[in-house]
PDB file of C-alpha atoms and ligand atoms in Angstrom:
ATOM      1  CA  UNK Y   1      85.592  75.954 126.817  1.00  0.00           C
ATOM      2  CA  UNK Y   2      88.938  77.622 126.083  1.00  0.00           C
ATOM      3  CA  UNK Y   3      89.182  80.059 123.188  1.00  0.00           C
ATOM      4  CA  UNK Y   4      91.863  82.212 121.631  1.00  0.00           C
ATOM      5  CA  UNK Y   5      92.077  84.783 118.868  1.00  0.00           C
ATOM      6  CA  UNK Y   6      94.844  84.758 116.279  1.00  0.00           C
ATOM      7  CA  UNK Y   7      94.742  88.219 114.673  1.00  0.00           C
ATOM      8  CA  UNK Y   8      96.741  89.488 111.719  1.00  0.00           C
ATOM      9  CA  UNK Y   9      96.585  91.148 108.353  1.00  0.00           C
ATOM     10  CA  UNK Y  10      97.271  87.827 106.534  1.00  0.00           C
ATOM     11  CA  UNK Y  11      98.004  89.497 103.177  1.00  0.00           C
ATOM     12  CA  UNK Y  12      98.165  86.647 102.266  1.00  0.00           C
ATOM     13  CA  UNK Y  13      98.270  83.794 104.803  1.00  0.00           C
ATOM     14  CA  UNK Y  14     101.646  81.983 104.656  1.00  0.00           C
ATOM     15  CA  UNK Y  15     102.727  78.484 105.703  1.00  0.00           C
ATOM     16  CA  UNK Y  16     104.217  80.156 108.817  1.00  0.00           C
ATOM     17  CA  UNK Y  17     100.769  81.499 109.791  1.00  0.00           C
ATOM     18  CA  UNK Y  18      99.215  78.095 109.090  1.00  0.00           C
ATOM     19  CA  UNK Y  19     101.748  76.434 111.408  1.00  0.00           C
ATOM     20  CA  UNK Y  20     100.772  78.844 114.226  1.00  0.00           C
ATOM     21  CA  UNK Y  21      97.047  78.198 113.572  1.00  0.00           C
ATOM     22  CA  UNK Y  22      97.556  74.411 113.751  1.00  0.00           C
ATOM     23  CA  UNK Y  23      99.531  74.686 116.995  1.00  0.00           C
ATOM     24  CA  UNK Y  24      96.979  77.054 118.554  1.00  0.00           C
ATOM     25  CA  UNK Y  25      94.131  74.748 117.463  1.00  0.00           C
ATOM     26  CA  UNK Y  26      95.828  71.909 119.381  1.00  0.00           C
ATOM     27  CA  UNK Y  27      95.923  74.037 122.554  1.00  0.00           C
ATOM     28  CA  UNK Y  28      92.462  75.658 122.569  1.00  0.00           C
ATOM     29  CA  UNK Y  29      88.908  74.363 122.042  1.00  0.00           C
ATOM     30  CA  UNK Y  30      88.210  77.174 119.571  1.00  0.00           C
ATOM     31  CA  UNK Y  31      90.571  79.451 117.665  1.00  0.00           C
ATOM     32  CA  UNK Y  32      89.212  82.553 115.955  1.00  0.00           C
ATOM     33  CA  UNK Y  33      91.475  83.694 113.139  1.00  0.00           C
ATOM     34  CA  UNK Y  34      90.628  87.352 112.635  1.00  0.00           C
ATOM     35  CA  UNK Y  35      91.673  89.308 109.559  1.00  0.00           C
ATOM     36  CA  UNK Y  36      92.263  92.889 110.669  1.00  0.00           C
ATOM     37  CA  UNK Y  37      93.473  96.225 109.369  1.00  0.00           C
ATOM     38  CA  UNK Y  38      97.130  97.093 109.920  1.00  0.00           C
ATOM     39  CA  UNK Y  39      97.150 100.827 109.256  1.00  0.00           C
ATOM     40  CA  UNK Y  40     100.880 100.693 108.455  1.00  0.00           C
ATOM     41  CA  UNK Y  41     100.322  98.397 105.436  1.00  0.00           C
ATOM     42  CA  UNK Y  42      98.334  98.823 102.222  1.00  0.00           C
ATOM     43  CA  UNK Y  43      96.889  95.407 101.382  1.00  0.00           C
ATOM     44  CA  UNK Y  44      97.232  93.501  98.114  1.00  0.00           C
ATOM     45  CA  UNK Y  45      94.241  91.211  98.755  1.00  0.00           C
ATOM     46  CA  UNK Y  46      90.831  92.521  99.837  1.00  0.00           C
ATOM     47  CA  UNK Y  47      89.564  91.603 103.289  1.00  0.00           C
ATOM     48  CA  UNK Y  48      87.025  89.214 101.677  1.00  0.00           C
ATOM     49  CA  UNK Y  49      89.749  87.515  99.596  1.00  0.00           C
ATOM     50  CA  UNK Y  50      91.971  87.083 102.662  1.00  0.00           C
ATOM     51  CA  UNK Y  51      89.113  85.554 104.675  1.00  0.00           C
ATOM     52  CA  UNK Y  52      88.233  83.174 101.812  1.00  0.00           C
ATOM     53  CA  UNK Y  53      91.877  82.107 101.346  1.00  0.00           C
ATOM     54  CA  UNK Y  54      92.310  81.400 105.067  1.00  0.00           C
ATOM     55  CA  UNK Y  55      89.008  79.457 105.189  1.00  0.00           C
ATOM     56  CA  UNK Y  56      90.173  77.289 102.284  1.00  0.00           C
ATOM     57  CA  UNK Y  57      93.558  76.776 103.980  1.00  0.00           C
ATOM     58  CA  UNK Y  58      92.130  75.680 107.366  1.00  0.00           C
ATOM     59  CA  UNK Y  59      89.229  73.619 105.995  1.00  0.00           C
ATOM     60  CA  UNK Y  60      90.406  70.451 107.795  1.00  0.00           C
ATOM     61  CA  UNK Y  61      90.650  72.168 111.213  1.00  0.00           C
ATOM     62  CA  UNK Y  62      87.179  71.800 112.788  1.00  0.00           C
ATOM     63  CA  UNK Y  63      87.826  74.113 115.739  1.00  0.00           C
ATOM     64  CA  UNK Y  64      89.068  77.106 113.711  1.00  0.00           C
ATOM     65  CA  UNK Y  65      86.716  79.919 112.700  1.00  0.00           C
ATOM     66  CA  UNK Y  66      87.749  82.700 110.324  1.00  0.00           C
ATOM     67  CA  UNK Y  67      86.318  86.190 110.673  1.00  0.00           C
ATOM     68  CA  UNK Y  68      87.236  89.784 109.883  1.00  0.00           C
ATOM     69  CA  UNK Y  69      87.047  93.006 111.860  1.00  0.00           C
ATOM     70  CA  UNK Y  70      87.929  96.554 110.905  1.00  0.00           C
ATOM     71  CA  UNK Y  71      87.849  97.915 114.462  1.00  0.00           C
ATOM     72  CA  UNK Y  72      90.102  97.616 117.486  1.00  0.00           C
ATOM     73  CA  UNK Y  73      91.361  94.144 118.364  1.00  0.00           C
ATOM     74  CA  UNK Y  74      90.697  94.687 122.094  1.00  0.00           C
ATOM     75  CA  UNK Y  75      87.038  95.572 121.365  1.00  0.00           C
ATOM     76  CA  UNK Y  76      86.638  92.516 119.120  1.00  0.00           C
ATOM     77  CA  UNK Y  77      88.074  90.274 121.871  1.00  0.00           C
ATOM     78  CA  UNK Y  78      85.935  91.844 124.626  1.00  0.00           C
ATOM     79  CA  UNK Y  79      82.766  91.530 122.482  1.00  0.00           C
ATOM     80  CA  UNK Y  80      83.504  87.815 122.033  1.00  0.00           C
ATOM     81  CA  UNK Y  81      84.511  87.352 125.688  1.00  0.00           C
ATOM     82  CA  UNK Y  82      87.850  85.853 124.567  1.00  0.00           C
ATOM     83  CA  UNK Y  83      90.789  86.833 126.800  1.00  0.00           C
ATOM     84  CA  UNK Y  84      93.690  85.217 124.945  1.00  0.00           C
ATOM     85  CA  UNK Y  85      95.469  86.536 121.859  1.00  0.00           C
ATOM     86  CA  UNK Y  86      97.975  84.370 120.010  1.00  0.00           C
ATOM     87  CA  UNK Y  87     100.847  85.933 118.093  1.00  0.00           C
ATOM     88  CA  UNK Y  88     103.730  84.255 116.276  1.00  0.00           C
ATOM     89  CA  UNK Y  89     107.239  85.641 116.766  1.00  0.00           C
ATOM     90  CA  UNK Y  90     110.103  84.997 114.351  1.00  0.00           C
ATOM     91  CA  UNK Y  91     112.867  87.106 115.858  1.00  0.00           C
ATOM     92  CA  UNK Y  92     113.762  89.823 118.362  1.00  0.00           C
ATOM     93  CA  UNK Y  93     112.172  92.530 116.196  1.00  0.00           C
ATOM     94  CA  UNK Y  94     108.850  90.669 116.254  1.00  0.00           C
ATOM     95  CA  UNK Y  95     109.221  90.163 120.010  1.00  0.00           C
ATOM     96  CA  UNK Y  96     109.682  93.901 120.595  1.00  0.00           C
ATOM     97  CA  UNK Y  97     106.736  94.968 118.434  1.00  0.00           C
ATOM     98  CA  UNK Y  98     104.452  92.201 119.773  1.00  0.00           C
ATOM     99  CA  UNK Y  99     105.356  93.079 123.389  1.00  0.00           C
ATOM    100  CA  UNK Y 100     104.423  96.691 122.637  1.00  0.00           C
ATOM    101  CA  UNK Y 101     101.116  95.682 121.005  1.00  0.00           C
ATOM    102  CA  UNK Y 102     100.369  93.346 123.937  1.00  0.00           C
ATOM    103  CA  UNK Y 103     100.796  96.275 126.335  1.00  0.00           C
ATOM    104  CA  UNK Y 104      98.545  98.505 124.181  1.00  0.00           C
ATOM    105  CA  UNK Y 105      95.866  95.802 124.071  1.00  0.00           C
ATOM    106  CA  UNK Y 106      96.064  95.231 127.843  1.00  0.00           C
ATOM    107  CA  UNK Y 107      95.755  98.976 128.309  1.00  0.00           C
ATOM    108  CA  UNK Y 108      92.519  98.850 126.325  1.00  0.00           C
ATOM    109  CA  UNK Y 109      91.204  95.748 128.122  1.00  0.00           C
ATOM    110  CA  UNK Y 110      93.232  94.692 131.192  1.00  0.00           C
ATOM    111  CA  UNK Y 111      91.946  91.090 131.104  1.00  0.00           C
ATOM    112  CA  UNK Y 112      93.383  90.533 127.635  1.00  0.00           C
ATOM    113  CA  UNK Y 113      96.574  88.444 127.601  1.00  0.00           C
ATOM    114  CA  UNK Y 114      98.857  87.847 124.619  1.00  0.00           C
ATOM    115  CA  UNK Y 115     100.611  84.488 124.235  1.00  0.00           C
ATOM    116  CA  UNK Y 116     103.650  84.514 121.959  1.00  0.00           C
ATOM    117  CA  UNK Y 117     104.446  81.311 120.057  1.00  0.00           C
ATOM    118  CA  UNK Y 118     107.911  81.030 118.517  1.00  0.00           C
ATOM    119  CA  UNK Y 119     107.717  80.579 114.743  1.00  0.00           C
ATOM    120  CA  UNK Y 120     108.423  77.040 113.552  1.00  0.00           C
ATOM    121  CA  UNK Y 121     112.103  76.567 112.632  1.00  0.00           C
ATOM    122  CA  UNK Y 122     111.324  76.227 108.906  1.00  0.00           C
ATOM    123  CA  UNK Y 123     109.252  79.427 108.836  1.00  0.00           C
ATOM    124  CA  UNK Y 124     111.453  82.002 110.586  1.00  0.00           C
ATOM    125  CA  UNK Y 125     112.195  83.802 107.323  1.00  0.00           C
ATOM    126  CA  UNK Y 126     108.587  83.684 106.045  1.00  0.00           C
ATOM    127  CA  UNK Y 127     106.441  86.799 105.832  1.00  0.00           C
ATOM    128  CA  UNK Y 128     103.515  88.059 103.790  1.00  0.00           C
ATOM    129  CA  UNK Y 129     105.781  90.943 102.715  1.00  0.00           C
ATOM    130  CA  UNK Y 130     108.266  88.415 101.271  1.00  0.00           C
ATOM    131  CA  UNK Y 131     105.411  86.638  99.452  1.00  0.00           C
ATOM    132  CA  UNK Y 132     104.193  89.926  97.949  1.00  0.00           C
ATOM    133  CA  UNK Y 133     107.775  90.616  96.828  1.00  0.00           C
ATOM    134  CA  UNK Y 134     107.971  87.150  95.162  1.00  0.00           C
ATOM    135  CA  UNK Y 135     104.729  87.890  93.303  1.00  0.00           C
ATOM    136  CA  UNK Y 136     106.481  90.831  91.619  1.00  0.00           C
ATOM    137  CA  UNK Y 137     108.945  88.333  90.155  1.00  0.00           C
ATOM    138  CA  UNK Y 138     106.331  85.661  89.329  1.00  0.00           C
ATOM    139  CA  UNK Y 139     108.034  83.065  91.553  1.00  0.00           C
ATOM    140  CA  UNK Y 140     106.406  79.669  92.301  1.00  0.00           C
ATOM    141  CA  UNK Y 141     104.454  80.064  95.531  1.00  0.00           C
ATOM    142  CA  UNK Y 142     103.834  76.517  96.791  1.00  0.00           C
ATOM    143  CA  UNK Y 143     106.807  76.593  99.165  1.00  0.00           C
ATOM    144  CA  UNK Y 144     105.598  79.778 100.912  1.00  0.00           C
ATOM    145  CA  UNK Y 145     101.787  79.660 101.050  1.00  0.00           C
ATOM    146  CA  UNK Y 146      99.035  77.037 101.518  1.00  0.00           C
ATOM    147  CA  UNK Y 147      97.942  75.321  98.293  1.00  0.00           C
ATOM    148  CA  UNK Y 148      94.612  77.198  97.908  1.00  0.00           C
ATOM    149  CA  UNK Y 149      96.552  80.498  98.044  1.00  0.00           C
ATOM    150  CA  UNK Y 150      99.133  79.302  95.516  1.00  0.00           C
ATOM    151  CA  UNK Y 151      96.279  78.165  93.238  1.00  0.00           C
ATOM    152  CA  UNK Y 152      94.575  81.559  93.494  1.00  0.00           C
ATOM    153  CA  UNK Y 153      97.830  83.339  92.625  1.00  0.00           C
ATOM    154  CA  UNK Y 154      98.232  81.112  89.566  1.00  0.00           C
ATOM    155  CA  UNK Y 155      94.624  81.852  88.572  1.00  0.00           C
ATOM    156  CA  UNK Y 156      95.385  85.582  88.782  1.00  0.00           C
ATOM    157  CA  UNK Y 157      98.475  85.011  86.606  1.00  0.00           C
ATOM    158  CA  UNK Y 158     100.804  86.094  89.449  1.00  0.00           C
ATOM    159  CA  UNK Y 159     103.034  83.003  89.596  1.00  0.00           C
TER     160      UNK Y 159
HETATM  161  O1  PNS I 201      99.856  90.571 110.622  1.00  0.00           O
HETATM  162  P1  PNS I 201     100.117  91.936 111.191  1.00  0.00           P
HETATM  163  O2  PNS I 201     100.048  93.010 110.120  1.00  0.00           O
HETATM  164  O3  PNS I 201     101.396  92.012 111.985  1.00  0.00           O
HETATM  165  O4  PNS I 201      98.928  92.194 112.250  1.00  0.00           O
HETATM  166  C1  PNS I 201      98.842  93.400 112.973  1.00  0.00           C
HETATM  167  C2  PNS I 201      97.403  93.562 113.510  1.00  0.00           C
HETATM  168  C3  PNS I 201      96.414  93.571 112.353  1.00  0.00           C
HETATM  169  C4  PNS I 201      97.081  92.427 114.465  1.00  0.00           C
HETATM  170  C5  PNS I 201      97.365  94.933 114.268  1.00  0.00           C
HETATM  171  O5  PNS I 201      97.686  95.988 113.394  1.00  0.00           O
HETATM  172  C6  PNS I 201      95.995  95.178 114.904  1.00  0.00           C
HETATM  173  O6  PNS I 201      95.730  94.680 115.979  1.00  0.00           O
HETATM  174  N1  PNS I 201      95.126  95.930 114.178  1.00  0.00           N
HETATM  175  C7  PNS I 201      93.777  96.217 114.652  1.00  0.00           C
HETATM  176  C8  PNS I 201      93.677  97.646 115.212  1.00  0.00           C
HETATM  177  C9  PNS I 201      94.142  97.679 116.660  1.00  0.00           C
HETATM  178  O7  PNS I 201      93.547  97.071 117.540  1.00  0.00           O
HETATM  179  N2  PNS I 201      95.251  98.403 116.925  1.00  0.00           N
HETATM  180  C10 PNS I 201      95.772  98.521 118.290  1.00  0.00           C
HETATM  181  C11 PNS I 201      96.703  97.382 118.674  1.00  0.00           C
HETATM  182  S1  PNS I 201      98.316  97.705 118.127  1.00  0.00           S
END
């Protein structure tokens, strides 16, 4: 059985993230999407909200499990016995920071490999930061985030 972990802060999940999840789910028997803490960002959605929004967004993907972890990614992966991390890269800046994180994670657990998937052509300019910016201006969200996320933003009166 092949497994991979797709970690991120997902604040919130975007259509770009969903594209990576779908592509990873076609490559591996099981994909664990793990909502984690990025200590450089202060989140808009709680961890529980982010997990619930991702679960609703991947409901049709049988081999995707959504979890959260507030510890180190390398420890989470080792505890699960999963040696592959998936990351999406949109540009050279992403490539540099993901290469650095891959080296840090391998330093923590040498068996842990990071596979970088290029972002889908339509999603190269997508980011959770951009979505949070659009919320400030009450923009329609359907073109950036999965429908359950857009619906939740409407319910909160944010779009
Ligand atoms: O979606 P993001 O914010 O780019 O994801 C970054 C994330 C959450 C994957 C990264 O910050 C992370 O791995 N956090 C967990 C703590 C950890 O293991 N840090 C060391 C690796 S850099």
